[in-house]
Amino acid sequence: MVEAKWYYSGYTPTLQEYIENGWISSTIPLILVHLYCFITNPKTEEAMECLVEYPSIIRHSSIICRLVDDLGTSSVELQRGDNPKSIQCYMHEKGVSENDARQHIKSLISETWKQMNEDRVAKSPFSQAFTETATNIVRMAMLMYQNGDGHGAHQDIYTKDIILSLFVNPIPLEHEHVDH
């Protein structure tokens, strides 16, 4: 609803406002909470209570996914009339070029990765499997958006080839000819 209000009022949020709303609207928190319930057995009361507050492992992975998505898709999304993304919010707020804004977003991603890596080794009520799942979601997002939009209407061929090689096309195996 926040993004809809911004859109209809023509408001361009600050980068901080955008991130505070964007990490939760990315759907990554919802996905990770469901995955926790799916992959963790037994579930602890402490972890379940912690999920309600969206712990930093979820928050950090969501922020990175949102920002990586923005780097890959914001230009196309703006052309179709969507809200400003992190890049445009930073450009508007600081009066910088798109290239400078993209560099800033990349540095935010790097800093958030450092925080997430700290989350991965910190004492936590979550299993190693869940922590790695939260990390792997970020890795997947980075793969999907590294060359633009890896799964939307304007897919890049590189990502499509990677996905096909992983799930569809068999890996060619060379068979040695053995004389009997």
mmCIF file of C-alpha atoms in Angstrom:
data_model
loop_
_atom_site.group_PDB
_atom_site.id
_atom_site.type_symbol
_atom_site.label_atom_id
_atom_site.label_comp_id
_atom_site.label_asym_id
_atom_site.label_seq_id
_atom_site.Cartn_x
_atom_site.Cartn_y
_atom_site.Cartn_z
ATOM 1 C CA MET A 1 0.000 0.000 0.000
ATOM 2 C CA VAL A 2 2.876 2.355 0.726
ATOM 3 C CA GLU A 3 4.215 2.008 -2.807
ATOM 4 C CA ALA A 4 0.746 2.567 -4.256
ATOM 5 C CA LYS A 5 0.383 5.769 -2.200
ATOM 6 C CA TRP A 6 3.777 6.966 -3.412
ATOM 7 C CA TYR A 7 2.832 6.175 -7.002
ATOM 8 C CA TYR A 8 -0.545 7.934 -6.982
ATOM 9 C CA SER A 9 0.776 10.982 -5.133
ATOM 10 C CA GLY A 10 3.874 11.252 -7.353
ATOM 11 C CA TYR A 11 6.107 11.049 -4.291
ATOM 12 C CA THR A 12 9.728 9.961 -4.677
ATOM 13 C CA PRO A 13 10.881 8.551 -1.338
ATOM 14 C CA THR A 14 14.363 8.920 0.086
ATOM 15 C CA LEU A 15 16.568 5.891 -0.385
ATOM 16 C CA GLN A 16 16.144 5.027 3.306
ATOM 17 C CA GLU A 17 12.339 5.233 3.056
ATOM 18 C CA TYR A 18 12.453 3.092 -0.062
ATOM 19 C CA ILE A 19 14.621 0.411 1.589
ATOM 20 C CA GLU A 20 12.528 0.388 4.785
ATOM 21 C CA ASN A 21 9.446 -0.387 2.726
ATOM 22 C CA GLY A 22 11.114 -2.311 -0.093
ATOM 23 C CA TRP A 23 12.715 -5.092 1.917
ATOM 24 C CA ILE A 24 9.352 -6.200 3.250
ATOM 25 C CA SER A 25 7.439 -5.719 -0.023
ATOM 26 C CA SER A 26 9.997 -7.839 -1.884
ATOM 27 C CA THR A 27 8.155 -10.992 -0.666
ATOM 28 C CA ILE A 28 11.474 -12.506 0.446
ATOM 29 C CA PRO A 29 10.412 -12.345 4.137
ATOM 30 C CA LEU A 30 7.226 -14.240 3.323
ATOM 31 C CA ILE A 31 9.149 -16.843 1.331
ATOM 32 C CA LEU A 32 11.745 -17.314 4.075
ATOM 33 C CA VAL A 33 9.167 -17.661 6.860
ATOM 34 C CA HIS A 34 7.403 -20.352 4.843
ATOM 35 C CA LEU A 35 10.719 -22.045 4.074
ATOM 36 C CA TYR A 36 11.626 -22.028 7.768
ATOM 37 C CA CYS A 37 8.434 -23.949 8.497
ATOM 38 C CA PHE A 38 9.098 -26.322 5.612
ATOM 39 C CA ILE A 39 12.788 -27.160 6.184
ATOM 40 C CA THR A 40 13.133 -26.956 9.964
ATOM 41 C CA ASN A 41 12.288 -29.882 12.158
ATOM 42 C CA PRO A 42 11.847 -29.584 15.051
ATOM 43 C CA LYS A 43 10.694 -25.965 15.139
ATOM 44 C CA THR A 44 11.563 -24.125 18.314
ATOM 45 C CA GLU A 45 9.321 -21.674 20.106
ATOM 46 C CA GLU A 46 12.261 -19.245 20.320
ATOM 47 C CA ALA A 47 12.747 -19.295 16.545
ATOM 48 C CA MET A 48 9.021 -18.959 15.852
ATOM 49 C CA GLU A 49 8.821 -15.906 18.132
ATOM 50 C CA CYS A 50 11.903 -14.464 16.465
ATOM 51 C CA LEU A 51 10.319 -14.847 13.014
ATOM 52 C CA VAL A 52 7.545 -12.439 13.994
ATOM 53 C CA GLU A 53 10.121 -9.658 14.343
ATOM 54 C CA TYR A 54 11.888 -10.540 11.073
ATOM 55 C CA PRO A 55 15.416 -11.261 12.298
ATOM 56 C CA SER A 56 18.409 -9.691 10.606
ATOM 57 C CA ILE A 57 19.143 -12.773 8.455
ATOM 58 C CA ILE A 58 15.732 -12.291 6.815
ATOM 59 C CA ARG A 59 15.993 -8.497 6.700
ATOM 60 C CA HIS A 60 19.473 -8.509 5.167
ATOM 61 C CA SER A 61 18.685 -11.138 2.578
ATOM 62 C CA SER A 62 15.527 -9.211 1.625
ATOM 63 C CA ILE A 63 17.387 -5.913 1.277
ATOM 64 C CA ILE A 64 20.005 -7.460 -0.989
ATOM 65 C CA CYS A 65 17.386 -9.174 -3.142
ATOM 66 C CA ARG A 66 15.432 -5.915 -3.508
ATOM 67 C CA LEU A 67 18.520 -3.898 -4.449
ATOM 68 C CA VAL A 68 19.844 -6.520 -6.873
ATOM 69 C CA ASP A 69 16.412 -6.666 -8.518
ATOM 70 C CA ASP A 70 16.448 -2.871 -8.835
ATOM 71 C CA LEU A 71 19.858 -2.895 -10.512
ATOM 72 C CA GLY A 72 18.620 -5.417 -13.051
ATOM 73 C CA THR A 73 15.089 -4.236 -13.752
ATOM 74 C CA SER A 74 14.541 -0.600 -12.768
ATOM 75 C CA SER A 75 15.124 0.855 -16.245
ATOM 76 C CA VAL A 76 12.536 -1.407 -17.890
ATOM 77 C CA GLU A 77 10.085 -0.974 -15.003
ATOM 78 C CA LEU A 78 10.307 2.823 -15.242
ATOM 79 C CA GLN A 79 9.645 2.676 -18.982
ATOM 80 C CA ARG A 80 6.371 0.897 -18.290
ATOM 81 C CA GLY A 81 5.399 3.522 -15.702
ATOM 82 C CA ASP A 82 6.345 1.839 -12.428
ATOM 83 C CA ASN A 83 7.437 3.580 -9.197
ATOM 84 C CA PRO A 84 10.973 4.919 -8.823
ATOM 85 C CA LYS A 85 13.341 2.226 -7.544
ATOM 86 C CA SER A 86 16.351 2.573 -5.242
ATOM 87 C CA ILE A 87 18.506 3.984 -8.038
ATOM 88 C CA GLN A 88 16.053 6.754 -8.898
ATOM 89 C CA CYS A 89 15.367 7.479 -5.223
ATOM 90 C CA TYR A 90 19.076 8.020 -4.612
ATOM 91 C CA MET A 91 19.444 10.099 -7.796
ATOM 92 C CA HIS A 92 16.527 12.314 -6.723
ATOM 93 C CA GLU A 93 17.708 12.621 -3.127
ATOM 94 C CA LYS A 94 21.390 13.338 -3.843
ATOM 95 C CA GLY A 95 21.220 14.896 -7.313
ATOM 96 C CA VAL A 96 23.677 12.380 -8.784
ATOM 97 C CA SER A 97 23.891 10.593 -12.127
ATOM 98 C CA GLU A 98 22.387 7.161 -12.716
ATOM 99 C CA ASN A 99 25.873 5.664 -12.891
ATOM 100 C CA ASP A 100 26.805 7.176 -9.507
ATOM 101 C CA ALA A 101 23.527 5.948 -8.022
ATOM 102 C CA ARG A 102 24.143 2.437 -9.366
ATOM 103 C CA GLN A 103 27.609 2.445 -7.812
ATOM 104 C CA HIS A 104 26.120 3.532 -4.496
ATOM 105 C CA ILE A 105 23.523 0.740 -4.613
ATOM 106 C CA LYS A 106 26.304 -1.770 -5.368
ATOM 107 C CA SER A 107 28.216 -0.531 -2.322
ATOM 108 C CA LEU A 108 25.053 -0.927 -0.185
ATOM 109 C CA ILE A 109 24.717 -4.495 -1.450
ATOM 110 C CA SER A 110 28.328 -5.177 -0.518
ATOM 111 C CA GLU A 111 27.883 -3.720 2.972
ATOM 112 C CA THR A 112 24.670 -5.674 3.514
ATOM 113 C CA TRP A 113 26.442 -8.878 2.419
ATOM 114 C CA LYS A 114 29.009 -8.230 5.160
ATOM 115 C CA GLN A 115 26.193 -7.892 7.699
ATOM 116 C CA MET A 116 24.545 -11.032 6.391
ATOM 117 C CA ASN A 117 27.801 -12.963 6.674
ATOM 118 C CA GLU A 118 27.952 -11.852 10.307
ATOM 119 C CA ASP A 119 24.379 -13.147 10.719
ATOM 120 C CA ARG A 120 25.480 -16.492 9.328
ATOM 121 C CA VAL A 121 28.051 -17.038 12.091
ATOM 122 C CA ALA A 122 26.222 -15.320 14.963
ATOM 123 C CA LYS A 123 24.390 -17.246 17.658
ATOM 124 C CA SER A 124 20.890 -17.761 16.358
ATOM 125 C CA PRO A 125 17.763 -19.786 17.086
ATOM 126 C CA PHE A 126 17.779 -20.850 13.426
ATOM 127 C CA SER A 127 19.241 -23.996 11.958
ATOM 128 C CA GLN A 128 22.214 -23.960 9.630
ATOM 129 C CA ALA A 129 19.890 -25.212 6.884
ATOM 130 C CA PHE A 130 17.642 -22.165 7.260
ATOM 131 C CA THR A 131 20.575 -19.750 7.369
ATOM 132 C CA GLU A 132 21.994 -21.267 4.199
ATOM 133 C CA THR A 133 18.578 -21.093 2.550
ATOM 134 C CA ALA A 134 18.403 -17.361 3.303
ATOM 135 C CA THR A 135 21.885 -17.009 1.809
ATOM 136 C CA ASN A 136 21.042 -19.077 -1.246
ATOM 137 C CA ILE A 137 17.991 -16.925 -2.015
ATOM 138 C CA VAL A 138 20.367 -13.973 -2.300
ATOM 139 C CA ARG A 139 22.739 -15.936 -4.503
ATOM 140 C CA MET A 140 19.842 -16.908 -6.748
ATOM 141 C CA ALA A 141 18.682 -13.277 -7.007
ATOM 142 C CA MET A 142 22.193 -12.174 -7.906
ATOM 143 C CA LEU A 143 22.298 -14.773 -10.672
ATOM 144 C CA MET A 144 18.840 -13.860 -11.973
ATOM 145 C CA TYR A 145 19.506 -10.117 -12.154
ATOM 146 C CA GLN A 146 23.229 -9.893 -12.961
ATOM 147 C CA ASN A 147 22.572 -9.171 -16.636
ATOM 148 C CA GLY A 148 19.177 -7.494 -16.427
ATOM 149 C CA ASP A 149 15.875 -9.225 -15.845
ATOM 150 C CA GLY A 150 16.504 -12.951 -15.658
ATOM 151 C CA HIS A 151 12.886 -14.072 -15.535
ATOM 152 C CA GLY A 152 10.539 -11.229 -16.474
ATOM 153 C CA ALA A 153 9.179 -10.037 -19.774
ATOM 154 C CA HIS A 154 12.600 -8.836 -20.949
ATOM 155 C CA GLN A 155 14.729 -11.878 -20.136
ATOM 156 C CA ASP A 156 18.393 -11.820 -20.951
ATOM 157 C CA ILE A 157 19.643 -14.777 -22.993
ATOM 158 C CA TYR A 158 22.608 -15.445 -20.674
ATOM 159 C CA THR A 159 20.415 -16.172 -17.655
ATOM 160 C CA LYS A 160 18.025 -18.219 -19.750
ATOM 161 C CA ASP A 161 20.942 -20.374 -20.962
ATOM 162 C CA ILE A 162 22.149 -20.904 -17.388
ATOM 163 C CA ILE A 163 18.700 -21.971 -16.194
ATOM 164 C CA LEU A 164 18.276 -24.298 -19.171
ATOM 165 C CA SER A 165 21.680 -25.849 -18.544
ATOM 166 C CA LEU A 166 20.792 -26.463 -14.895
ATOM 167 C CA PHE A 167 17.311 -27.896 -15.291
ATOM 168 C CA VAL A 168 16.582 -28.857 -18.883
ATOM 169 C CA ASN A 169 19.574 -29.562 -21.082
ATOM 170 C CA PRO A 170 21.548 -32.660 -20.138
ATOM 171 C CA ILE A 171 25.204 -32.347 -19.352
ATOM 172 C CA PRO A 172 27.138 -33.896 -22.225
ATOM 173 C CA LEU A 173 29.302 -36.748 -21.039
ATOM 174 C CA GLU A 174 32.152 -38.004 -23.116
ATOM 175 C CA HIS A 175 32.425 -41.741 -23.192
ATOM 176 C CA GLU A 176 35.806 -43.272 -23.666
ATOM 177 C CA HIS A 177 35.958 -45.951 -26.274
ATOM 178 C CA VAL A 178 37.151 -49.150 -24.634
ATOM 179 C CA ASP A 179 38.446 -52.005 -26.781
ATOM 180 C CA HIS A 180 37.579 -55.441 -25.470
#
